Short mmCIF file of N, CA and C in Angstrom, two decimals:
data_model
loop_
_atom_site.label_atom_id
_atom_site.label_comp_id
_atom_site.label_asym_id
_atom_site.label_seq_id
_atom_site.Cartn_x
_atom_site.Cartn_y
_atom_site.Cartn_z
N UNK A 1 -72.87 30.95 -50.36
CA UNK A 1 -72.82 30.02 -51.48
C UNK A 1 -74.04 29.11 -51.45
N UNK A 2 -74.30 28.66 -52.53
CA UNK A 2 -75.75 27.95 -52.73
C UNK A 2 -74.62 26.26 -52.48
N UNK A 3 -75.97 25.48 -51.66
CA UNK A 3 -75.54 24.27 -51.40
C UNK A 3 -75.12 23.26 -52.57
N UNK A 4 -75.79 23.63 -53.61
CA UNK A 4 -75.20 22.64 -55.01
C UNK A 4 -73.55 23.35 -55.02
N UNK A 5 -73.22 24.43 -54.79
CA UNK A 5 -71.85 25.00 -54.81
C UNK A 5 -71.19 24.32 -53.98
N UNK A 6 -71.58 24.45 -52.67
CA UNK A 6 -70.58 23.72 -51.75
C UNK A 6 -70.51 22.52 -51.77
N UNK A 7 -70.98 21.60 -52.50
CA UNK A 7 -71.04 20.35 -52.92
C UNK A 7 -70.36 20.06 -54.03
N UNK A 8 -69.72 20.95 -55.09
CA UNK A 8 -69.50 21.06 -56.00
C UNK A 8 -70.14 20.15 -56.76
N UNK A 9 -71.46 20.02 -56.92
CA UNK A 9 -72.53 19.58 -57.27
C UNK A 9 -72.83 19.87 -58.57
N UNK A 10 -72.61 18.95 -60.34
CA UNK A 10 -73.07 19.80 -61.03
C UNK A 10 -73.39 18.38 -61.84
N UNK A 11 -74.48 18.69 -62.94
CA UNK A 11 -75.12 17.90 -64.07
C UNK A 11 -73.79 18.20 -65.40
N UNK A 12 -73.61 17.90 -65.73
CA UNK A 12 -73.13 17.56 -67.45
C UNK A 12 -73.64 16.98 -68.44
N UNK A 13 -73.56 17.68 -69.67
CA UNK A 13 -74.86 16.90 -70.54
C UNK A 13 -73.97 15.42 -71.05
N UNK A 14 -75.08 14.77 -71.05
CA UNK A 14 -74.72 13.45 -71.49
C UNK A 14 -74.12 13.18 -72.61
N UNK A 15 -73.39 12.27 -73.00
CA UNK A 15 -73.10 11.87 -74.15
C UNK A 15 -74.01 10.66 -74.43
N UNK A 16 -73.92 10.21 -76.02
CA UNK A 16 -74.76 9.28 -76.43
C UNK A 16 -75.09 8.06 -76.16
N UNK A 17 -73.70 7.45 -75.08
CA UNK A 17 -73.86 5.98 -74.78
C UNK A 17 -74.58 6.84 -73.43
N UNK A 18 -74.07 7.31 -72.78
CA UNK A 18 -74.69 7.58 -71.50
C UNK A 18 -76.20 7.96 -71.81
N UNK A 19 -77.08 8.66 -72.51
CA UNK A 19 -78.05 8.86 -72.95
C UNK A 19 -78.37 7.61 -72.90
N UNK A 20 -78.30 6.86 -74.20
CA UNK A 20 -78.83 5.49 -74.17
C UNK A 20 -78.65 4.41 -72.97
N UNK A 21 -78.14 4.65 -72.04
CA UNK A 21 -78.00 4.09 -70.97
C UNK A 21 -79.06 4.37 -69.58
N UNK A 22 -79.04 5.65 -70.01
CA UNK A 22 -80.38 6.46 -69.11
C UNK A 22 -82.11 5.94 -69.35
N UNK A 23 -82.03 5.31 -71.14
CA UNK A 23 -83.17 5.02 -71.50
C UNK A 23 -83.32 3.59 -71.13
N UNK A 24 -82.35 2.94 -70.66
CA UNK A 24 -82.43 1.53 -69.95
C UNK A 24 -82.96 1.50 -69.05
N UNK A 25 -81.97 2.08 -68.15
CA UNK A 25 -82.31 2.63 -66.74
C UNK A 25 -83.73 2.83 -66.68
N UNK A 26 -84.50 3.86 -67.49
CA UNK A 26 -85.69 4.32 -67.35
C UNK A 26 -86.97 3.02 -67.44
N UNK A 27 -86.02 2.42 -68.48
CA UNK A 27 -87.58 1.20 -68.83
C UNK A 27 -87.74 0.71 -67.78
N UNK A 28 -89.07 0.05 -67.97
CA UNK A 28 -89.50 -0.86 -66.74
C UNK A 28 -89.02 -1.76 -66.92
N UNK A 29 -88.88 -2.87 -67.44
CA UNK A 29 -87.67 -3.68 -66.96
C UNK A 29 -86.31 -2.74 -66.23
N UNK A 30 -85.74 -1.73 -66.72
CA UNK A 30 -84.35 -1.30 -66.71
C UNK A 30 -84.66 -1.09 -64.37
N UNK A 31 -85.54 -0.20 -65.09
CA UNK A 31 -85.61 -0.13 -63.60
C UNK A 31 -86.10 -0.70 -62.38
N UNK A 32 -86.55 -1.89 -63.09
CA UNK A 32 -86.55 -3.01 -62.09
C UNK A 32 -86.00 -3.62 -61.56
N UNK A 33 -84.77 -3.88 -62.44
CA UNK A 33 -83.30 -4.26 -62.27
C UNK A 33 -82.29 -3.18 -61.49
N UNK A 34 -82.42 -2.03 -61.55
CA UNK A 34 -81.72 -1.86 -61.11
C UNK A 34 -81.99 -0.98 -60.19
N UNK A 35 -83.37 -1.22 -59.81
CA UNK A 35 -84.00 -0.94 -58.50
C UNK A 35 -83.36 -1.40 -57.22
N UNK A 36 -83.56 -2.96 -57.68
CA UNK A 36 -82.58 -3.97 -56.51
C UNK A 36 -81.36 -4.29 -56.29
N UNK A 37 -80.55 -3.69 -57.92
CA UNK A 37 -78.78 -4.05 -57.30
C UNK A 37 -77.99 -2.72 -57.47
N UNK A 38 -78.68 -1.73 -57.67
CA UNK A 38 -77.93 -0.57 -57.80
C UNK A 38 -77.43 0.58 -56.50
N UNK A 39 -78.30 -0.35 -55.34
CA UNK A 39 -78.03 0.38 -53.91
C UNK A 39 -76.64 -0.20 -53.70
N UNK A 40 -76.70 -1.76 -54.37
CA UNK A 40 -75.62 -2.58 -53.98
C UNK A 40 -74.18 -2.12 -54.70
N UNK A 41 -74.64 -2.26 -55.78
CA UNK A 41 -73.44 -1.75 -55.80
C UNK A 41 -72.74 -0.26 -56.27
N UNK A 42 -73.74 0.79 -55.55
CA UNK A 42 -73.01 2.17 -55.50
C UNK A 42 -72.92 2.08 -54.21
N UNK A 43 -72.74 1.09 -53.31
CA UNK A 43 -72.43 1.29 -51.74
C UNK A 43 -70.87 0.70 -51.89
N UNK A 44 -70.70 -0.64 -52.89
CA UNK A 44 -69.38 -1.04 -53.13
C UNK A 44 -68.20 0.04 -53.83
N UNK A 45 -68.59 0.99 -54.66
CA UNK A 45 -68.26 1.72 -55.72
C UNK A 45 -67.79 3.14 -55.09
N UNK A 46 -68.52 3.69 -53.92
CA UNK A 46 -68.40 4.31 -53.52
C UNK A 46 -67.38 4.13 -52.05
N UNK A 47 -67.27 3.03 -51.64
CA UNK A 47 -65.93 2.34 -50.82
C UNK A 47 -64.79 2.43 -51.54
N UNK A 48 -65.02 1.53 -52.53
CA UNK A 48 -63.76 1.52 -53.72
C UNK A 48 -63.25 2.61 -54.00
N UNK A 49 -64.09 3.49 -54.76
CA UNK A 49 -63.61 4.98 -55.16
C UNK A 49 -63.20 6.13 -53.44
N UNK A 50 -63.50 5.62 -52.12
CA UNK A 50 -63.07 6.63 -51.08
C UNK A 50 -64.34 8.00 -51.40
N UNK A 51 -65.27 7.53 -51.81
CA UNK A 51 -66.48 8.12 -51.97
C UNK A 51 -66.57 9.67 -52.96
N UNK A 52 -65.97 9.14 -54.01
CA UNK A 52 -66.06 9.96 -55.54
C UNK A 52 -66.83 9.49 -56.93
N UNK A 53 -66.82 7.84 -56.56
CA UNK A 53 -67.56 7.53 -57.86
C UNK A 53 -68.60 7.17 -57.52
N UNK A 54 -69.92 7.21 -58.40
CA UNK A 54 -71.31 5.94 -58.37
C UNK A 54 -71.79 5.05 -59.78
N UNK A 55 -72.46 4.05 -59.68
CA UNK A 55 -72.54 3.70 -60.97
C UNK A 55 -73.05 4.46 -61.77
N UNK A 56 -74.38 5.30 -61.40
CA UNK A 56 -74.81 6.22 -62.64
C UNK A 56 -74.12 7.34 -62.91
N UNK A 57 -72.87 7.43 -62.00
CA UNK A 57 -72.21 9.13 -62.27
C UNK A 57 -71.46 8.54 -63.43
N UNK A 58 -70.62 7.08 -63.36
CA UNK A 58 -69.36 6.61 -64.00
C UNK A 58 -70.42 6.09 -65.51
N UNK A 59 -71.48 5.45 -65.88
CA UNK A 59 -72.18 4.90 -66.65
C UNK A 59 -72.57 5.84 -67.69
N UNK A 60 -73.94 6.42 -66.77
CA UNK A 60 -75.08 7.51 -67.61
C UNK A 60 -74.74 8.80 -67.45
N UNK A 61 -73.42 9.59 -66.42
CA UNK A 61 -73.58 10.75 -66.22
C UNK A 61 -74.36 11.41 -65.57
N UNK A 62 -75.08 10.45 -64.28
CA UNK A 62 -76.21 10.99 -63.81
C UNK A 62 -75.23 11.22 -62.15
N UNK A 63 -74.79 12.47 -61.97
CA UNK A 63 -74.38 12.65 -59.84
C UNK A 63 -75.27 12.41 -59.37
N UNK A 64 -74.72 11.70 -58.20
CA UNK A 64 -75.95 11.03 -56.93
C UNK A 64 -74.90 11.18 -56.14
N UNK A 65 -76.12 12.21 -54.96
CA UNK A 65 -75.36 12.34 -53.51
C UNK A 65 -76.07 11.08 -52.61
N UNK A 66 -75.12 11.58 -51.99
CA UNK A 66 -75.69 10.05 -50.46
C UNK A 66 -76.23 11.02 -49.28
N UNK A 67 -77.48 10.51 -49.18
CA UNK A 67 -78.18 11.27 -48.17
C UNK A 67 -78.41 10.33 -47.05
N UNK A 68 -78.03 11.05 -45.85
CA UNK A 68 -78.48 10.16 -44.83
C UNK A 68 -79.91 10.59 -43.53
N UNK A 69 -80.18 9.55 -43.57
CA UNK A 69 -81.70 10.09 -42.93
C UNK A 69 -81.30 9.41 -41.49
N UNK A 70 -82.50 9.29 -41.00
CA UNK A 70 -82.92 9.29 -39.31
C UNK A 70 -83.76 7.73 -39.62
N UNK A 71 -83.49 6.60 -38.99
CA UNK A 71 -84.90 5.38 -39.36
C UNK A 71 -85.56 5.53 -38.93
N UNK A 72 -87.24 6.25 -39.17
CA UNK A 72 -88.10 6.34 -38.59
C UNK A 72 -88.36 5.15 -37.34
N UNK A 73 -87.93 4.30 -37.82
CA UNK A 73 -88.51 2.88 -36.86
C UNK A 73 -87.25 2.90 -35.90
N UNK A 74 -86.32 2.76 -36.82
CA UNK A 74 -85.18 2.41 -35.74
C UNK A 74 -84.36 3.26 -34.98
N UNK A 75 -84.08 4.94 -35.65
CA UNK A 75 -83.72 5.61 -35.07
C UNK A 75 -82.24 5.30 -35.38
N UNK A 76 -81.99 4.28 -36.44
CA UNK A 76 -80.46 4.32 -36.74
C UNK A 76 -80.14 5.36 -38.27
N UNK A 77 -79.04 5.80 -38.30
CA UNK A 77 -78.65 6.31 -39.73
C UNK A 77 -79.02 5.46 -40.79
N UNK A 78 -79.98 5.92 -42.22
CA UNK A 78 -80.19 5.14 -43.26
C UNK A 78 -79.13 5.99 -44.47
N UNK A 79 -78.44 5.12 -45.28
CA UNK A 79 -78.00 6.60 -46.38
C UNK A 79 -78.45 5.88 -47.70
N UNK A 80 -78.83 6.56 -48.27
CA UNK A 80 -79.45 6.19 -49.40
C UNK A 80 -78.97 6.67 -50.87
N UNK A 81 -78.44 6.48 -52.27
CA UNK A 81 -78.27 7.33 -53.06
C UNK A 81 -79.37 7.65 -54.09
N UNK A 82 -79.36 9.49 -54.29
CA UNK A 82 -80.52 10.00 -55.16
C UNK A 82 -79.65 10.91 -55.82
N UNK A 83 -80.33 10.89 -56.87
CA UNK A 83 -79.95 12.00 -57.85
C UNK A 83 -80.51 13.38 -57.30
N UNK A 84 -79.98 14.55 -56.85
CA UNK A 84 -80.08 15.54 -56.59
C UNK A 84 -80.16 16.79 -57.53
N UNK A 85 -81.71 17.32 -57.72
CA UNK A 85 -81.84 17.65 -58.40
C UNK A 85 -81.64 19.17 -58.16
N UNK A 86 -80.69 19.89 -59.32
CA UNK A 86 -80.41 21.40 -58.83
C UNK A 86 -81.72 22.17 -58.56
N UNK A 87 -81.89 22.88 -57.78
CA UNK A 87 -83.07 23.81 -57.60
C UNK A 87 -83.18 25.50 -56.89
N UNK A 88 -83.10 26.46 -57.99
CA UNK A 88 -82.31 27.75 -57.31
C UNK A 88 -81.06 27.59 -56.78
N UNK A 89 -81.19 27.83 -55.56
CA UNK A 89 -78.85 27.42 -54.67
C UNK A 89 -79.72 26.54 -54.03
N UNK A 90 -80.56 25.60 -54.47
CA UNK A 90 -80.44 24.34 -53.53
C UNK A 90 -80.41 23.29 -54.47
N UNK A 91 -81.01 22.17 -53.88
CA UNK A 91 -81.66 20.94 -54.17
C UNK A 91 -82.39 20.46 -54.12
N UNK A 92 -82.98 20.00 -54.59
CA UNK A 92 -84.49 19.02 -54.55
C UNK A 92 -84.08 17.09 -55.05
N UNK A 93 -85.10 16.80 -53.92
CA UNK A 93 -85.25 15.37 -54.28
C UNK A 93 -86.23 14.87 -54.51
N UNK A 94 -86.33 13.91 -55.27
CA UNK A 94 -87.79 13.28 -55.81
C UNK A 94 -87.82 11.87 -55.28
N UNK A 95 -89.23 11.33 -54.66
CA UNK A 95 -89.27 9.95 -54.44
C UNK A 95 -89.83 9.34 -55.29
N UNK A 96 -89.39 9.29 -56.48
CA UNK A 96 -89.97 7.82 -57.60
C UNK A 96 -89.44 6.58 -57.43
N UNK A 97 -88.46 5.96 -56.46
CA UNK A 97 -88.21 4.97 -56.51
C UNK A 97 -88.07 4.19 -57.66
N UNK A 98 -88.07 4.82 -58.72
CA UNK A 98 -87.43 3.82 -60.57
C UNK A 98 -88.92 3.85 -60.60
N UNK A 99 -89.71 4.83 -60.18
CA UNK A 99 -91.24 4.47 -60.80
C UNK A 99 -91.92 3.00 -59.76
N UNK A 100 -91.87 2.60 -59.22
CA UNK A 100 -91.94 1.55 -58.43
C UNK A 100 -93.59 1.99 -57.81
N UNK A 101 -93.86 0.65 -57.40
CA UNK A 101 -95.13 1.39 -55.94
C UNK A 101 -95.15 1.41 -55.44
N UNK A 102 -94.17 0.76 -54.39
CA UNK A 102 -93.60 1.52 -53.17
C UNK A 102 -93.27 2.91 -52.70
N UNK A 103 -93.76 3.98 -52.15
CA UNK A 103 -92.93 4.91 -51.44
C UNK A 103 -91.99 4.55 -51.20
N UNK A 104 -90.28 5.29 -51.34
CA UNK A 104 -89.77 4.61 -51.06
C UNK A 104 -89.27 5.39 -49.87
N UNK A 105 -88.52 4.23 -48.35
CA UNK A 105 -88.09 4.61 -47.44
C UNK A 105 -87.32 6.10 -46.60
N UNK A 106 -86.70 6.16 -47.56
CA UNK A 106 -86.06 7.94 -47.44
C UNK A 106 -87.18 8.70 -47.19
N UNK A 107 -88.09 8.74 -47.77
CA UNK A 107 -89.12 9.47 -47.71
C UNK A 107 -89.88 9.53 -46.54
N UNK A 108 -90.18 8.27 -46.40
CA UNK A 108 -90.75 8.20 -44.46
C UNK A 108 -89.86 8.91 -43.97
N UNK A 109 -88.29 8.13 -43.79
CA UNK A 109 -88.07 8.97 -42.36
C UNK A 109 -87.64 10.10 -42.82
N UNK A 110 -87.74 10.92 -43.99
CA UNK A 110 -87.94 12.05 -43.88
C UNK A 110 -88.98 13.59 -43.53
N UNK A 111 -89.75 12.32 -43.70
CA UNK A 111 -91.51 13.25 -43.39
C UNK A 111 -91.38 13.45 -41.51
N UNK A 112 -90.73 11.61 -40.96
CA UNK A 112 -90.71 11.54 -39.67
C UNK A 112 -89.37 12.88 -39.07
N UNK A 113 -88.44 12.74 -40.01
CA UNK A 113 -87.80 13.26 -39.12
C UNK A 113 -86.86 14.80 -40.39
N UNK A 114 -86.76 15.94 -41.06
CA UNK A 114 -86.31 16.33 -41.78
C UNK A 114 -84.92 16.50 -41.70
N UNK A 115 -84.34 16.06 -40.91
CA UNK A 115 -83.04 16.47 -40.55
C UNK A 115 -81.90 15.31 -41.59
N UNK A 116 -80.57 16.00 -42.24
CA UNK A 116 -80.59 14.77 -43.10
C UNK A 116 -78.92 15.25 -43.38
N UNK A 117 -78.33 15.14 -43.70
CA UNK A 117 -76.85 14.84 -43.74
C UNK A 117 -76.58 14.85 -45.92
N UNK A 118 -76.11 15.23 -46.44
CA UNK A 118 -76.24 15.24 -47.88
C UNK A 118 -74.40 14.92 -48.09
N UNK A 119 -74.01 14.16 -49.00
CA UNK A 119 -72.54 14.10 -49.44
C UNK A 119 -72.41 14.16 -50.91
N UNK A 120 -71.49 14.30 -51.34
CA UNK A 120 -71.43 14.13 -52.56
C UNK A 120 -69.42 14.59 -53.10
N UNK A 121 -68.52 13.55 -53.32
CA UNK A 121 -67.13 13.44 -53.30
C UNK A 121 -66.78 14.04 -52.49
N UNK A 122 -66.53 13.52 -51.14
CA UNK A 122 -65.94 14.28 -49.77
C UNK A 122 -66.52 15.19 -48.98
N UNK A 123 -67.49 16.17 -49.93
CA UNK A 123 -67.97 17.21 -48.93
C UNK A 123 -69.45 16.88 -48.73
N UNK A 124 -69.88 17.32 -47.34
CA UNK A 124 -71.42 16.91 -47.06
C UNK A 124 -71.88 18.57 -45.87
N UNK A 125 -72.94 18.20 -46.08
CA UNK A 125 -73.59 19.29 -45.46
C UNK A 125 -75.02 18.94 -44.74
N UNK A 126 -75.41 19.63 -43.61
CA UNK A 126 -76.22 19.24 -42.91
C UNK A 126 -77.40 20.07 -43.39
N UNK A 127 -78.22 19.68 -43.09
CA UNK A 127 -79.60 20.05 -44.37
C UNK A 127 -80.76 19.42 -43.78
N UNK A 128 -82.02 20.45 -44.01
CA UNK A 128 -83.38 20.17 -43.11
C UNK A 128 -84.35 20.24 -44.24
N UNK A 129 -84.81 19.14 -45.06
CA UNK A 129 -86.02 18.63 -45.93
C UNK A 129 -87.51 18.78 -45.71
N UNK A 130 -87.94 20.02 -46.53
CA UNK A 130 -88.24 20.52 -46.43
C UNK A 130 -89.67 20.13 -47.47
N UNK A 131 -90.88 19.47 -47.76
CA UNK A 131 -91.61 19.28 -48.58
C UNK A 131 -92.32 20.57 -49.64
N UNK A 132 -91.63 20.18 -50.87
CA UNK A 132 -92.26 21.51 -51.70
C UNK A 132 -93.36 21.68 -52.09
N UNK A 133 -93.98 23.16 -52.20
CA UNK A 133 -95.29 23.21 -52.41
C UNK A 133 -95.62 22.95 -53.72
N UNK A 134 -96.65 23.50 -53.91
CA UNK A 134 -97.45 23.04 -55.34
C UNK A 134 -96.34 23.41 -56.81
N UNK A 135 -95.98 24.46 -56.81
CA UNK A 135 -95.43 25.28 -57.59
C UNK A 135 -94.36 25.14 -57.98
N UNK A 136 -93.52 25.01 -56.56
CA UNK A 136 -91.91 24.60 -56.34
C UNK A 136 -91.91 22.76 -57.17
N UNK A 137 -92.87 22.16 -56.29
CA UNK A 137 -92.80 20.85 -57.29
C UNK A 137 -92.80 20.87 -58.80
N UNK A 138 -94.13 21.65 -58.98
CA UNK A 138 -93.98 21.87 -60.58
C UNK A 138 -92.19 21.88 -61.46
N UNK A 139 -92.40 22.98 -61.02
CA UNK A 139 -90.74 23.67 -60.92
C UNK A 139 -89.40 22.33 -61.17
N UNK A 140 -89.22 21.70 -59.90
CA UNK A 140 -88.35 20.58 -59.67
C UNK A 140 -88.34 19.59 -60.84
N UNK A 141 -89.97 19.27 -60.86
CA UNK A 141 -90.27 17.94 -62.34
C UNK A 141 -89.90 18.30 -63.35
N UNK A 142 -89.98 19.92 -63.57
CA UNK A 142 -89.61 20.36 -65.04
C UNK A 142 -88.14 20.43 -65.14
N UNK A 143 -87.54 20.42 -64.05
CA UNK A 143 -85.92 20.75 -64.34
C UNK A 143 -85.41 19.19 -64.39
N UNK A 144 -86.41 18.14 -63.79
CA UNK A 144 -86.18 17.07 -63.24
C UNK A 144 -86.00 16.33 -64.91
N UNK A 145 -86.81 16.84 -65.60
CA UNK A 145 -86.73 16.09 -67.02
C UNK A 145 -86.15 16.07 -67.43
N UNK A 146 -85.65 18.14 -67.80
CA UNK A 146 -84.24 18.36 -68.87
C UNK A 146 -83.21 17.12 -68.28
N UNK A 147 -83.04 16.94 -67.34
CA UNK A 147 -81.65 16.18 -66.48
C UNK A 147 -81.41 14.87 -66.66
N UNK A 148 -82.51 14.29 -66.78
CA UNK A 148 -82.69 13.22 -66.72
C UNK A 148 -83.95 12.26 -67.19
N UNK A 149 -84.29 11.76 -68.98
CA UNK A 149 -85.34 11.37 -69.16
C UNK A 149 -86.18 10.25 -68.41
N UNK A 150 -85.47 9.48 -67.41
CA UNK A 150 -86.23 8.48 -66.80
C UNK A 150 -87.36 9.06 -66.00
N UNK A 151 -87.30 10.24 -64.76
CA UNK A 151 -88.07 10.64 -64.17
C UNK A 151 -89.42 10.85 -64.58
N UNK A 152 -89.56 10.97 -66.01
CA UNK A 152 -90.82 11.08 -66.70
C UNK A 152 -91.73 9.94 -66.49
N UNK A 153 -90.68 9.23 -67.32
CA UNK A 153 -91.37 7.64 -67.23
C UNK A 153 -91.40 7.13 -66.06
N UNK A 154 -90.62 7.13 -65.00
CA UNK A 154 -91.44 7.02 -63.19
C UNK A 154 -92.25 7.28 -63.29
N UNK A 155 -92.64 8.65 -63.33
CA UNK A 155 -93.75 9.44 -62.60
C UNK A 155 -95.26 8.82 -63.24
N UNK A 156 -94.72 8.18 -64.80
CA UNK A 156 -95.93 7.58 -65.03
C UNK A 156 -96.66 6.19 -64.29
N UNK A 157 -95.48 5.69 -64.12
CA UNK A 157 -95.79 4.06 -63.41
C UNK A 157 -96.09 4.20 -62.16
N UNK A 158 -96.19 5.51 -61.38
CA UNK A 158 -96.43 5.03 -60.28
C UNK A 158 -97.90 4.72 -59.20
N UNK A 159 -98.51 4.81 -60.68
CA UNK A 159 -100.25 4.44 -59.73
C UNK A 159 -100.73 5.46 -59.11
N UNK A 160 -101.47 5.63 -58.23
CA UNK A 160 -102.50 6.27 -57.60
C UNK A 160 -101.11 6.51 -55.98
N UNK A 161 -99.71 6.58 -56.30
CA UNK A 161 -99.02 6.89 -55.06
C UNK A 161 -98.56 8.05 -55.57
N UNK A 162 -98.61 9.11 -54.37
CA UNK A 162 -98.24 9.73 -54.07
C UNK A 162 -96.64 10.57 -54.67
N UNK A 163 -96.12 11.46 -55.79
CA UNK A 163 -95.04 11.58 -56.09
C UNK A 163 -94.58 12.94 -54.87
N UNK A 164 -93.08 12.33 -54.17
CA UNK A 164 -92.72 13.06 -52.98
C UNK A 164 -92.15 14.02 -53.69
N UNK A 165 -91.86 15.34 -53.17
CA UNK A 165 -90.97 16.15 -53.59
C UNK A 165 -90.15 17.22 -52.20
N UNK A 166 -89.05 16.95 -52.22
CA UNK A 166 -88.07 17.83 -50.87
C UNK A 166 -87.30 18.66 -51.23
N UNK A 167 -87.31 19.53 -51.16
CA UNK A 167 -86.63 20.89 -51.08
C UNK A 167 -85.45 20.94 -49.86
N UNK A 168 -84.36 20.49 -49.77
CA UNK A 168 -82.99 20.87 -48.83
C UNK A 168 -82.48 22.62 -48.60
N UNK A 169 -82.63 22.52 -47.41
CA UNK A 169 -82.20 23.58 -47.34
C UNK A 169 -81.29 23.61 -46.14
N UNK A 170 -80.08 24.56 -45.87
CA UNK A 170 -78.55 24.12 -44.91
C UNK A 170 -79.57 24.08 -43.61
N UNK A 171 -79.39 23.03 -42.67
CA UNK A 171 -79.58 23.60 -41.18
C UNK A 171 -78.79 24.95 -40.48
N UNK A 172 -79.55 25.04 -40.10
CA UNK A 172 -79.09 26.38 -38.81
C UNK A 172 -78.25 25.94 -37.39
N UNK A 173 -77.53 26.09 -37.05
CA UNK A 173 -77.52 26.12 -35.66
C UNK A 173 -77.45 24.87 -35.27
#
């Protein structure tokens, strides 16, 4: 089974408030805002719900798994939520951070360390991040759009940094 399967991992097309909610999200203001309180409260949301709901799944229609990384620095568990983008039987993740200029953190300690833990409503799977090549990225951004119009508008704001792209694939062994 492809890992978006065992995750029961799937996109649904939006409806119109959720659409228009996505184009909030996307603005620069939108995502400035909710750059800084949206960790906060899909960490509350996802307690509350026993880890089934997030704000953009319940809002815009957008699933976000919780990935947990390695702290490059600290060596403690970080978990972070991203929209997981389907890719063949996997996933791909993108580091736009809401378009921001920061790299954002996931991304270090994923370069530092690929090893990464993925959840999404109860089930999680262990998974080794994998940086995609030229092609495969291509690939990801284009599916990354149909899914979701904000990613566009990231990818524009983000300056002369670097756009990450990870390819998950199950660990072995």
């Amino acid at each position: 089974m492809s890992l978006a399967a065992d995750l029961s991992y799937e996109f649904r097309p939006a409806n119109p408030v959720q659409r228009a909610l996505q184009a909030l999200v996307a603005s620069r203001p939108g995502a400035w805002v909710f750059a800084r309180t949206l960790p906060h409260l899909d960490s509350l949301l996802l307690r509350l719900s026993g880890g089934w709901h997030t704000v953009p799944g319940l809002l815009a229609g957008l699933p976000v798994v919780q990935v947990t990384t390695t702290g490059r620095r600290s060596g403690l568990p970080r978990r972070t939520h991203l929209i997981g983008i389907p890719y063949g039987d996997t996933l791909a993740l993108l580091g736009t951070n809401f378009g921001q200029h920061d790299t954002p953190a996931w991304v270090h300690n994923l370069e530092a360390d690929p090893r990464a833990v993925v959840a999404y409503r109860g089930a999680q799977v262990d998974v080794v991040a994998r940086p995609a090549d030229e092609e495969e990225a291509e690939q990801v951004l284009r599916r990354s759009e149909e899914l979701y119009v904000g990613y566009r508008r990231y990818q524009s704001r983000l300056g002369h940094r670097r756009l990450r792209v990870f390819v998950l694939e199950r660990a072995t062994g």
